[in-house]
Short mmCIF file of C-alpha atoms in Angstrom, two decimals:
data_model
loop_
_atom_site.label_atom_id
_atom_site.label_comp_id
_atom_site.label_asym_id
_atom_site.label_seq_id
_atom_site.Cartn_x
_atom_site.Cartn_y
_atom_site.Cartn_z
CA UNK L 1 0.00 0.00 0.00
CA UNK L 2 2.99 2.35 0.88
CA UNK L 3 4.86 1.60 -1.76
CA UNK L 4 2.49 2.36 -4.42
CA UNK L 5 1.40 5.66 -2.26
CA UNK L 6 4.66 6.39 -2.16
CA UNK L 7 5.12 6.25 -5.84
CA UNK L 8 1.95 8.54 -6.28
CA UNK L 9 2.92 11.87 -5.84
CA UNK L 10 5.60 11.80 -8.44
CA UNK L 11 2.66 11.16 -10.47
CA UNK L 12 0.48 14.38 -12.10
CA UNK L 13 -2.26 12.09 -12.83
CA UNK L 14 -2.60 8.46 -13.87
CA UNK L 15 -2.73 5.56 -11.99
CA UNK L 16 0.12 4.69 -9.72
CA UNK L 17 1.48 1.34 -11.58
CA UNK L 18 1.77 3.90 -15.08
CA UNK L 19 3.60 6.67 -11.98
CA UNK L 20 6.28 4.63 -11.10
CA UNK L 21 7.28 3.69 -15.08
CA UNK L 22 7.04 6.83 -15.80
CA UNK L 23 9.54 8.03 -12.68
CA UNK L 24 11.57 4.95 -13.25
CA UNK L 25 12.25 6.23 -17.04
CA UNK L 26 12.93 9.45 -16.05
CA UNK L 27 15.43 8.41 -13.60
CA UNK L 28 17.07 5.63 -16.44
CA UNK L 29 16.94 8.71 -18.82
CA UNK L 30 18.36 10.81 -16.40
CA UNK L 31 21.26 8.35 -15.23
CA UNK L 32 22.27 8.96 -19.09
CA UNK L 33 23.03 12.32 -18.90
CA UNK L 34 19.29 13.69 -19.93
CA UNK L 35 19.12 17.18 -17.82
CA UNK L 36 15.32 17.11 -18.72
CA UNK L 37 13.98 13.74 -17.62
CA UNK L 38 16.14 14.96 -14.37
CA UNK L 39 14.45 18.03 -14.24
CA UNK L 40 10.91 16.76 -14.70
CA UNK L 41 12.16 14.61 -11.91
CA UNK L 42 12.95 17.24 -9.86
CA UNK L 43 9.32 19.01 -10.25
CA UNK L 44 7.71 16.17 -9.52
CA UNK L 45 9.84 15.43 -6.09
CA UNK L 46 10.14 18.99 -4.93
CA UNK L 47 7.51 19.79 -3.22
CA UNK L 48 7.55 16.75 -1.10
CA UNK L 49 11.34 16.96 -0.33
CA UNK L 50 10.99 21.08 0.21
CA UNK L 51 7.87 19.93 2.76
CA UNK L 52 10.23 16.69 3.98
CA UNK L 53 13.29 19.26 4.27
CA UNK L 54 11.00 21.78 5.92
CA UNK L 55 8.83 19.87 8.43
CA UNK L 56 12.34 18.65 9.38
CA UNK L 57 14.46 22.07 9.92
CA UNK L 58 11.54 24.63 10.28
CA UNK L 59 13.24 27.48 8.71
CA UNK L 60 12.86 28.34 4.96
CA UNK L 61 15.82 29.16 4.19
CA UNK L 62 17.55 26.07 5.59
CA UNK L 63 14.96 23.43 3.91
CA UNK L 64 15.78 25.42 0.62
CA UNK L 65 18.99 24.57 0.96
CA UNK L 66 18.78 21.16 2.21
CA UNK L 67 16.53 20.20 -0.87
CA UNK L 68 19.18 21.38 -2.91
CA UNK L 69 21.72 19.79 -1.41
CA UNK L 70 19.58 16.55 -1.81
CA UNK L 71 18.80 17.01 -5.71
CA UNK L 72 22.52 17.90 -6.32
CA UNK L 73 23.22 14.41 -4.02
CA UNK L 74 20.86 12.53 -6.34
CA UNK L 75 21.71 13.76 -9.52
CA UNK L 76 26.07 12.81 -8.58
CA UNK L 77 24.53 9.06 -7.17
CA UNK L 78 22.00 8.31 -10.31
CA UNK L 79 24.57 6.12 -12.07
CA UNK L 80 24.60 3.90 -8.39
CA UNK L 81 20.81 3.10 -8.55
CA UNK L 82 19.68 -0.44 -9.47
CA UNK L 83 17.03 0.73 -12.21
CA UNK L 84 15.79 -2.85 -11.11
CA UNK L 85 14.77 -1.70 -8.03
CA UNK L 86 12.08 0.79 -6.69
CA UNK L 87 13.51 4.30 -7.09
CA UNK L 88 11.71 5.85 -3.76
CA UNK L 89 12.84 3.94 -0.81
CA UNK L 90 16.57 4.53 -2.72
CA UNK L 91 16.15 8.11 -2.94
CA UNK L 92 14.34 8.77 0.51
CA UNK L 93 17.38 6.69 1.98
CA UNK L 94 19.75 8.88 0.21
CA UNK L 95 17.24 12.23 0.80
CA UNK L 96 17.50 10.86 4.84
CA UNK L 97 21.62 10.14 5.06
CA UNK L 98 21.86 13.76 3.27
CA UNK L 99 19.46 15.35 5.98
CA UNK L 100 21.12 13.82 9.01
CA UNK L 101 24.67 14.50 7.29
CA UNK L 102 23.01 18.37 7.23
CA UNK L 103 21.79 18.27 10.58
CA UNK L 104 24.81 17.53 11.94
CA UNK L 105 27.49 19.48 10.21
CA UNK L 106 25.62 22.79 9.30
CA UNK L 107 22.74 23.15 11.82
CA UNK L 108 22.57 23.91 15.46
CA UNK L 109 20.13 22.96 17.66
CA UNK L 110 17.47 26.38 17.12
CA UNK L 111 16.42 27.87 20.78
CA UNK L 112 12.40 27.75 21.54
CA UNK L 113 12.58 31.59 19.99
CA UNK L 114 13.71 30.69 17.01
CA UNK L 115 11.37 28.06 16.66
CA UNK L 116 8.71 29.99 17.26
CA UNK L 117 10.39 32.75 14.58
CA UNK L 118 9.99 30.27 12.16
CA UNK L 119 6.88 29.06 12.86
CA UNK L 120 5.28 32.31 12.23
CA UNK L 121 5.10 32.15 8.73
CA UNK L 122 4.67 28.50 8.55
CA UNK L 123 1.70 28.35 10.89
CA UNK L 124 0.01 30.46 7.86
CA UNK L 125 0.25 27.78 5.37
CA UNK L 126 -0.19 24.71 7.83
CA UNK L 127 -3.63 23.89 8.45
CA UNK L 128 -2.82 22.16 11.57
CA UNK L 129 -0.62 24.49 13.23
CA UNK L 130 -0.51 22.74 16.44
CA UNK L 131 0.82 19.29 15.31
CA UNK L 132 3.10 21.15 13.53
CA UNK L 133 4.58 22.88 16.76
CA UNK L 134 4.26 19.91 18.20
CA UNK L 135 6.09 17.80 15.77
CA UNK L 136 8.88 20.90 15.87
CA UNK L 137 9.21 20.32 19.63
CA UNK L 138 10.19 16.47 19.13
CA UNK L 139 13.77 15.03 18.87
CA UNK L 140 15.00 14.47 15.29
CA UNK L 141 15.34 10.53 16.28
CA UNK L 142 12.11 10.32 16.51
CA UNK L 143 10.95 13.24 14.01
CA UNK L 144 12.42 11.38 10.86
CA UNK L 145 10.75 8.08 11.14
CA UNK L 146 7.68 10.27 11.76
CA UNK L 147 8.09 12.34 8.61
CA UNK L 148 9.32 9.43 6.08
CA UNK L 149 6.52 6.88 7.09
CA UNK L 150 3.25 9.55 7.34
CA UNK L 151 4.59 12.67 5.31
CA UNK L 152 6.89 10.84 2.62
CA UNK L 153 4.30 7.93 2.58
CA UNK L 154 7.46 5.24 2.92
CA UNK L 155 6.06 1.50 4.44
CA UNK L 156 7.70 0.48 7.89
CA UNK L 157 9.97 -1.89 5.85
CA UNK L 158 11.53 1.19 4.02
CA UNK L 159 11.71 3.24 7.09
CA UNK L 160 13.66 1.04 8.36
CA UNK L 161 15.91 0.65 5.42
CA UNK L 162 16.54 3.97 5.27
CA UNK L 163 17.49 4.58 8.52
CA UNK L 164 19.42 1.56 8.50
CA UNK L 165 17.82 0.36 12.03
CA UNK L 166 15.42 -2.78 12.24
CA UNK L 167 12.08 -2.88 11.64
CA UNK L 168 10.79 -3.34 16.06
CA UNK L 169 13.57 -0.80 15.93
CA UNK L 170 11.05 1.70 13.81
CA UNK L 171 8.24 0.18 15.24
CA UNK L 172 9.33 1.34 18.58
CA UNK L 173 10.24 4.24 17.54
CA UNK L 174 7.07 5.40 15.43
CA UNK L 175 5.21 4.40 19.10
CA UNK L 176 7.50 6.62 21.12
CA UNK L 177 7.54 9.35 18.56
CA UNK L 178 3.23 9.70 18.37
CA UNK L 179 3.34 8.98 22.41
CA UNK L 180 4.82 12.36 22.50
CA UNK L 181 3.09 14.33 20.00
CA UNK L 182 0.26 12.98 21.26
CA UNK L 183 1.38 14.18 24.87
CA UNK L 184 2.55 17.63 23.24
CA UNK L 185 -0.87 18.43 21.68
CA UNK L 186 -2.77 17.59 25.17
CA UNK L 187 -0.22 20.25 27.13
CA UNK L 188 -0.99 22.41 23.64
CA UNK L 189 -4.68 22.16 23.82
CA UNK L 190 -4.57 22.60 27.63
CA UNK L 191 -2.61 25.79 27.71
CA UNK L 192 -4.72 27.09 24.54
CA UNK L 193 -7.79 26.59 26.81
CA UNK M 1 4.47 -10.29 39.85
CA UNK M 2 2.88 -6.67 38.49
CA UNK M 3 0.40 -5.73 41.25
CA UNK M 4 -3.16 -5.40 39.20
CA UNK M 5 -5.02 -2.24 40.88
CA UNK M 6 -8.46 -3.80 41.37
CA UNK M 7 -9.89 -0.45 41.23
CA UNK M 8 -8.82 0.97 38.09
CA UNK M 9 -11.02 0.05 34.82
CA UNK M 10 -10.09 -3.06 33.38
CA UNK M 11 -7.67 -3.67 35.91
CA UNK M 12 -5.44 -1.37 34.59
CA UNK M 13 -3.66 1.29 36.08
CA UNK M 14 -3.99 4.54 33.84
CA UNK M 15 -0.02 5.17 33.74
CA UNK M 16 0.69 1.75 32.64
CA UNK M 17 -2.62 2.15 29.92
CA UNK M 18 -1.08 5.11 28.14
CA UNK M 19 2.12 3.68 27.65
CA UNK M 20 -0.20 0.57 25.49
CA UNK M 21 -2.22 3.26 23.68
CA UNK M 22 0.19 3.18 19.97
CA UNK M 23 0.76 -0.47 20.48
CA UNK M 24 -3.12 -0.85 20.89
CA UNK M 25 -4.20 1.45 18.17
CA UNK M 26 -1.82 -0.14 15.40
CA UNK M 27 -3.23 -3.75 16.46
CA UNK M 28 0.24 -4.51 17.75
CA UNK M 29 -0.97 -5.53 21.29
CA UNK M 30 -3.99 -7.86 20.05
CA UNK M 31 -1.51 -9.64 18.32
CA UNK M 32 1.04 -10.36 20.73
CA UNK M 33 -0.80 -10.26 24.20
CA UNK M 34 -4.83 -10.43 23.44
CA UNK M 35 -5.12 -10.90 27.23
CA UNK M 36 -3.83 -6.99 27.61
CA UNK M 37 -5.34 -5.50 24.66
CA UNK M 38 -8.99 -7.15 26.00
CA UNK M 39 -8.06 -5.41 29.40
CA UNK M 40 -7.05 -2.27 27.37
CA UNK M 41 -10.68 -2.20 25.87
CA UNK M 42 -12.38 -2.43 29.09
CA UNK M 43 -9.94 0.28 30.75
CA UNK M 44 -10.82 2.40 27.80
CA UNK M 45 -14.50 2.03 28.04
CA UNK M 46 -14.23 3.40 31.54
CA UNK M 47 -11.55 5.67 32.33
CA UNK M 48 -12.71 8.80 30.29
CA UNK M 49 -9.22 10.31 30.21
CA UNK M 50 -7.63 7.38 28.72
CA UNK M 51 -10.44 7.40 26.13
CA UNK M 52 -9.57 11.07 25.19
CA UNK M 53 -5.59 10.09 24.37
CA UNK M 54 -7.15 7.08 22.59
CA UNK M 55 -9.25 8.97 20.75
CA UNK M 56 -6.28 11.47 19.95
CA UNK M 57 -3.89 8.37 19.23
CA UNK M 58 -5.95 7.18 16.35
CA UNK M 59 -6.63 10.80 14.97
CA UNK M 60 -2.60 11.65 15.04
CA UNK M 61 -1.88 9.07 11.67
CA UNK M 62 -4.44 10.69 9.64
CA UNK M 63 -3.55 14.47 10.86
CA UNK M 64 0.34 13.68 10.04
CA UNK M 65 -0.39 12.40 6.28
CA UNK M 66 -3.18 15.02 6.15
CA UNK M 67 0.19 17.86 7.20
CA UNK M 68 0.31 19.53 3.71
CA UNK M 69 3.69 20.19 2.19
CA UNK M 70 4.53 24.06 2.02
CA UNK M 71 4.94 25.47 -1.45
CA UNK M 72 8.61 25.36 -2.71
CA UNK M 73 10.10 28.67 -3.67
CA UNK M 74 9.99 29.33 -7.18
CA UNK M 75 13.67 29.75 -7.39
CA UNK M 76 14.84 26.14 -6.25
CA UNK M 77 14.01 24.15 -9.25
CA UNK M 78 16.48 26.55 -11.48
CA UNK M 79 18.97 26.70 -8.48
CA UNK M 80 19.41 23.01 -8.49
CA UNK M 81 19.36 22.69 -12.37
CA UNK M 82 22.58 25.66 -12.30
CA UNK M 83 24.32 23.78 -9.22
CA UNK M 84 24.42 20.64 -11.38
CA UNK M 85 24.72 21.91 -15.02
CA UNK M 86 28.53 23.82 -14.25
CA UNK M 87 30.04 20.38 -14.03
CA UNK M 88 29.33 19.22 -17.90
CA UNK M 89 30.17 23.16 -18.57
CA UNK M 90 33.41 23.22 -17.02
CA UNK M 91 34.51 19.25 -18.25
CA UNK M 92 33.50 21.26 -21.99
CA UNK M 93 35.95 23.86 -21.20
CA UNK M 94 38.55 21.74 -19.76
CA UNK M 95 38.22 20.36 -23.10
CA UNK M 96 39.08 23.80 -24.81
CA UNK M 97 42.04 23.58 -23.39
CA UNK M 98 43.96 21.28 -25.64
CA UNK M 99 42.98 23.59 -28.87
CA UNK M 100 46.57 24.66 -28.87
CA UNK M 101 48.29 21.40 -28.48
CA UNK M 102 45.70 19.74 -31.25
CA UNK M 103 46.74 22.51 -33.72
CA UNK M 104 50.52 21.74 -33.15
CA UNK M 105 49.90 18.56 -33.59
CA UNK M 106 48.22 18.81 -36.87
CA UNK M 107 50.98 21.09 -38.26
CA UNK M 108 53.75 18.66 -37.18
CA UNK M 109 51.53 15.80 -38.89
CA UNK M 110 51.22 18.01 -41.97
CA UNK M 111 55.16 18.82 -42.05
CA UNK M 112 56.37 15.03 -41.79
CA UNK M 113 53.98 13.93 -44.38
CA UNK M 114 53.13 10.44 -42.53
CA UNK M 115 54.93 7.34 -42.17
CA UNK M 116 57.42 8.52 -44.73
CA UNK M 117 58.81 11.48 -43.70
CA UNK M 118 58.72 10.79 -40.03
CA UNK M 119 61.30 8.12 -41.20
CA UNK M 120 63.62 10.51 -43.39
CA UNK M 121 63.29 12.51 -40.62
CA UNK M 122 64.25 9.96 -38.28
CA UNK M 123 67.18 9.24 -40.30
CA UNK M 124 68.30 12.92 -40.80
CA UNK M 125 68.19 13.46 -37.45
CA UNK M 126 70.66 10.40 -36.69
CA UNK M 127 73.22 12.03 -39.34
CA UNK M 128 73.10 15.35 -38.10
CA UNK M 129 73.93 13.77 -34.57
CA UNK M 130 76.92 12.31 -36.37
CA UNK M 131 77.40 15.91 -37.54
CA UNK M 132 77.50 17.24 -34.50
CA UNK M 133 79.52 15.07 -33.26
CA UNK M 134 82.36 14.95 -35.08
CA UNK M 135 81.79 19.30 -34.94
CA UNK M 136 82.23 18.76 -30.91
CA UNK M 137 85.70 16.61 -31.48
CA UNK M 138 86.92 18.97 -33.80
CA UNK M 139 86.90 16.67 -36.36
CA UNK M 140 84.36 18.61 -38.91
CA UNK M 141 82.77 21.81 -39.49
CA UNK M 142 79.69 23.27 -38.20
CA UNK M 143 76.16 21.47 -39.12
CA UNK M 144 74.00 23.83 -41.38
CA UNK M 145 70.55 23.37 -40.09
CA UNK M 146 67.46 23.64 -42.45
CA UNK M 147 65.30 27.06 -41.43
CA UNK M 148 61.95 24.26 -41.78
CA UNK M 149 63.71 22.49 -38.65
CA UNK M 150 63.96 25.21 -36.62
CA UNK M 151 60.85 25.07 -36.98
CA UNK M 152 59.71 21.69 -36.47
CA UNK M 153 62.04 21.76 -33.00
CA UNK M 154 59.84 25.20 -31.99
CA UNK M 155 56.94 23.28 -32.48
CA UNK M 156 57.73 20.77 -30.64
CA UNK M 157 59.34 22.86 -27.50
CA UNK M 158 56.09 25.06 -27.90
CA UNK M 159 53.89 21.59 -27.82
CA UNK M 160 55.76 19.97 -24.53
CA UNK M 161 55.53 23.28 -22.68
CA UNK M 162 51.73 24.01 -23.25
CA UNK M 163 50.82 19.79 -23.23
CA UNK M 164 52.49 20.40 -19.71
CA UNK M 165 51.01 23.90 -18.72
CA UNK M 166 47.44 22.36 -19.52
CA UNK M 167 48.11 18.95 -17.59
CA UNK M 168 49.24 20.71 -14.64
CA UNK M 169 45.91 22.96 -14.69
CA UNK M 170 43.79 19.74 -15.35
CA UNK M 171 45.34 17.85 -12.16
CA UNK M 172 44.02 20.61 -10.39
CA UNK M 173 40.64 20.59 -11.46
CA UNK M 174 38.58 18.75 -8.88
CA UNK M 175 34.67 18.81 -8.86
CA UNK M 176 33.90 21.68 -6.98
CA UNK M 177 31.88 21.70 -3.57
CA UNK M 178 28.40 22.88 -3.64
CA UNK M 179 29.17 25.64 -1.60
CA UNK M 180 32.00 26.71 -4.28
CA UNK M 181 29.24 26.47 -6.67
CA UNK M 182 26.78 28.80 -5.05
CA UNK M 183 29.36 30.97 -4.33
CA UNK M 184 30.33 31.10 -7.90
#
């Protein structure tokens, strides 16, 4: 079920089975040297990496950059994918190593103002601004399971792939992760009471 | 043995209930210990706090995938088509580079005529040796050297020294950073 929803938003329209063809061409023509099927690639994928990037950072800016840094990433690593294989779990483990790799060498860890700096604009185009505060509050360990299995639509078995951790191992940590949002949007609710 | 509070719905305490609720709500508890997840039902069915984080445990899923993505700036598509596009540009120009030593080369290939005269002048270049030779022992007067060789040997000095000029610049090309390439 994941898998093919995972495959769907790199579709326009179509059904998903004719989606993933037509992203696994554009990666094959892309992988020989076709800027175009890599740009059509990129269109289709940005929004969901800019949203990945940004749900993950919560600064503009930053997930601009980050989702550039993870295009550039794929486009240098096209000629090591296995066209035999899915293309999405590949690319959100690659779009995942890039994002911790980003994490941990560019960002530091923004204060409670910052976060609420940045959430200022974003609470404007979220329409659930308080899971999205709350899902800002929780530790990236727990944040990117979060985001790749509900936001990037990956199954449990990819999750755990691209984390390179088992799959009780993402199990555990999906259960931990919604204990505390859901904990974080009762103290929310409460204190907006 | 885990003390079961008598009083608590379900025999559950709440603590311990909350800590079930994700296991419960994904099935994951029915299938490993149907014993707890029955309890869990009958905590849930009285204890209306639990029921509330219940209720807000099998909402969360649907809210995440429901979180829309934010619209990308209009800019990033081009930026990351630029940040990859310099390296086929510069390999191109790299290329460039060897104009000079390709146009010495053709002029040397034109003088020498092929196979043939790179033999005659193979073998001239033996005798004037000999020449020279006998010149440095005192033994014969100075070589006269054809103007067209003087040539040929400029050609050839001018070819090593740029072949080696361009080599030395190529060595140092590596792929450049991405942050060399934004700041370019």
């Amino acid at each position: 079920m994941h898998a093919q929803a995972a495959a769907g938003p790199l579709a326009m329209s179509g059904p998903p089975d004719v989606a993933v063809i037509k992203a696994g061409q554009l990666v094959r023509q892309a992988t020989g040297g076709d800027l175009e099927a890599f740009e059509e690639l990129v269109r289709r994928l940005q929004r969901q990496v800019y949203g990945f990037a940004f749900q993950h950072l919560r600064d503009f800016a930053e997930a601009q950059d980050l989702t550039q840094e993870i295009f550039v990433k794929l486009y240098r690593n096209l000629a090591r994918f296995d066209s035999s294989r899915p293309f999405e779990p590949w690319f959100w483990k690659l779009a995942t190593n890039t994002t911790i790799n980003y994490r941990r060498k560019r960002v530091p860890a923004p204060t409670d103002q910052e976060l609420d700096q940045a959430a200022e604009p974003a609470g404007k185009s979220q329409h659930d601004p308080t899971l999205v505060d709350a899902l800002a509050q929780l530790d990236p360990a727990y944040r990117l399971p979060i985001l790749l299995h509900y936001y990037a639509d990956l199954s449990l078995e990819q999750v755990a792939a691209s984390l390179g951790v088992t799959l009780p191992a993402v199990k555990s940590r999906l259960h931990r992760a919604r204990a505390i949002l859901r904990n974080s949007l009762a103290e929310l609710d409460e204190s907006s009471r | 043995m885990t003390k079961v509070p008598a009083d608590q719905p379900g025999g559950l305490a709440c603590v311990r209930a909350r800590v079930l609720i994700e296991s419960y709500v994904d099935g994951d508890l029915a299938a490993t210990d149907p014993d707890l997840a029955s309890r869990m039902k009958l905590h849930l069915a009285g204890c209306e706090d639990c029921r509330r984080q219940h209720e807000q445990a099998v909402s969360l899923p649907f809210r995440l995938k429901a979180l829309r993505a934010p619209v990308p700036p209009a800019s990033l598509l081009g930026n990351v088509m630029n940040a990859v596009r310099p390296a086929r540009v510069e390999s191109r120009r790299a290329w460039t580079l060897l104009i000079p030593e390709a146009a010495l080369v053709a002029f040397i290939v034109w003088y020498l005529s092929g196979l043939e005269g790179l033999a005659s002048v193979a073998s001239g270049t033996v005798s004037d040796l000999q020449v020279l030779l006998n010149w440095g022992v005192g033994a014969a007067q100075p070589p006269s050297i054809p103007v067209a060789d003087v040539f040929l040997l400029a050609a050839l000095i001018a070819l090593a020294i740029t072949a080696a000029y361009h080599l030395s610049i190529l060595s140092r090309m590596g792929a450049p950073s991405l942050r060399e390439r934004r700041r370019a």
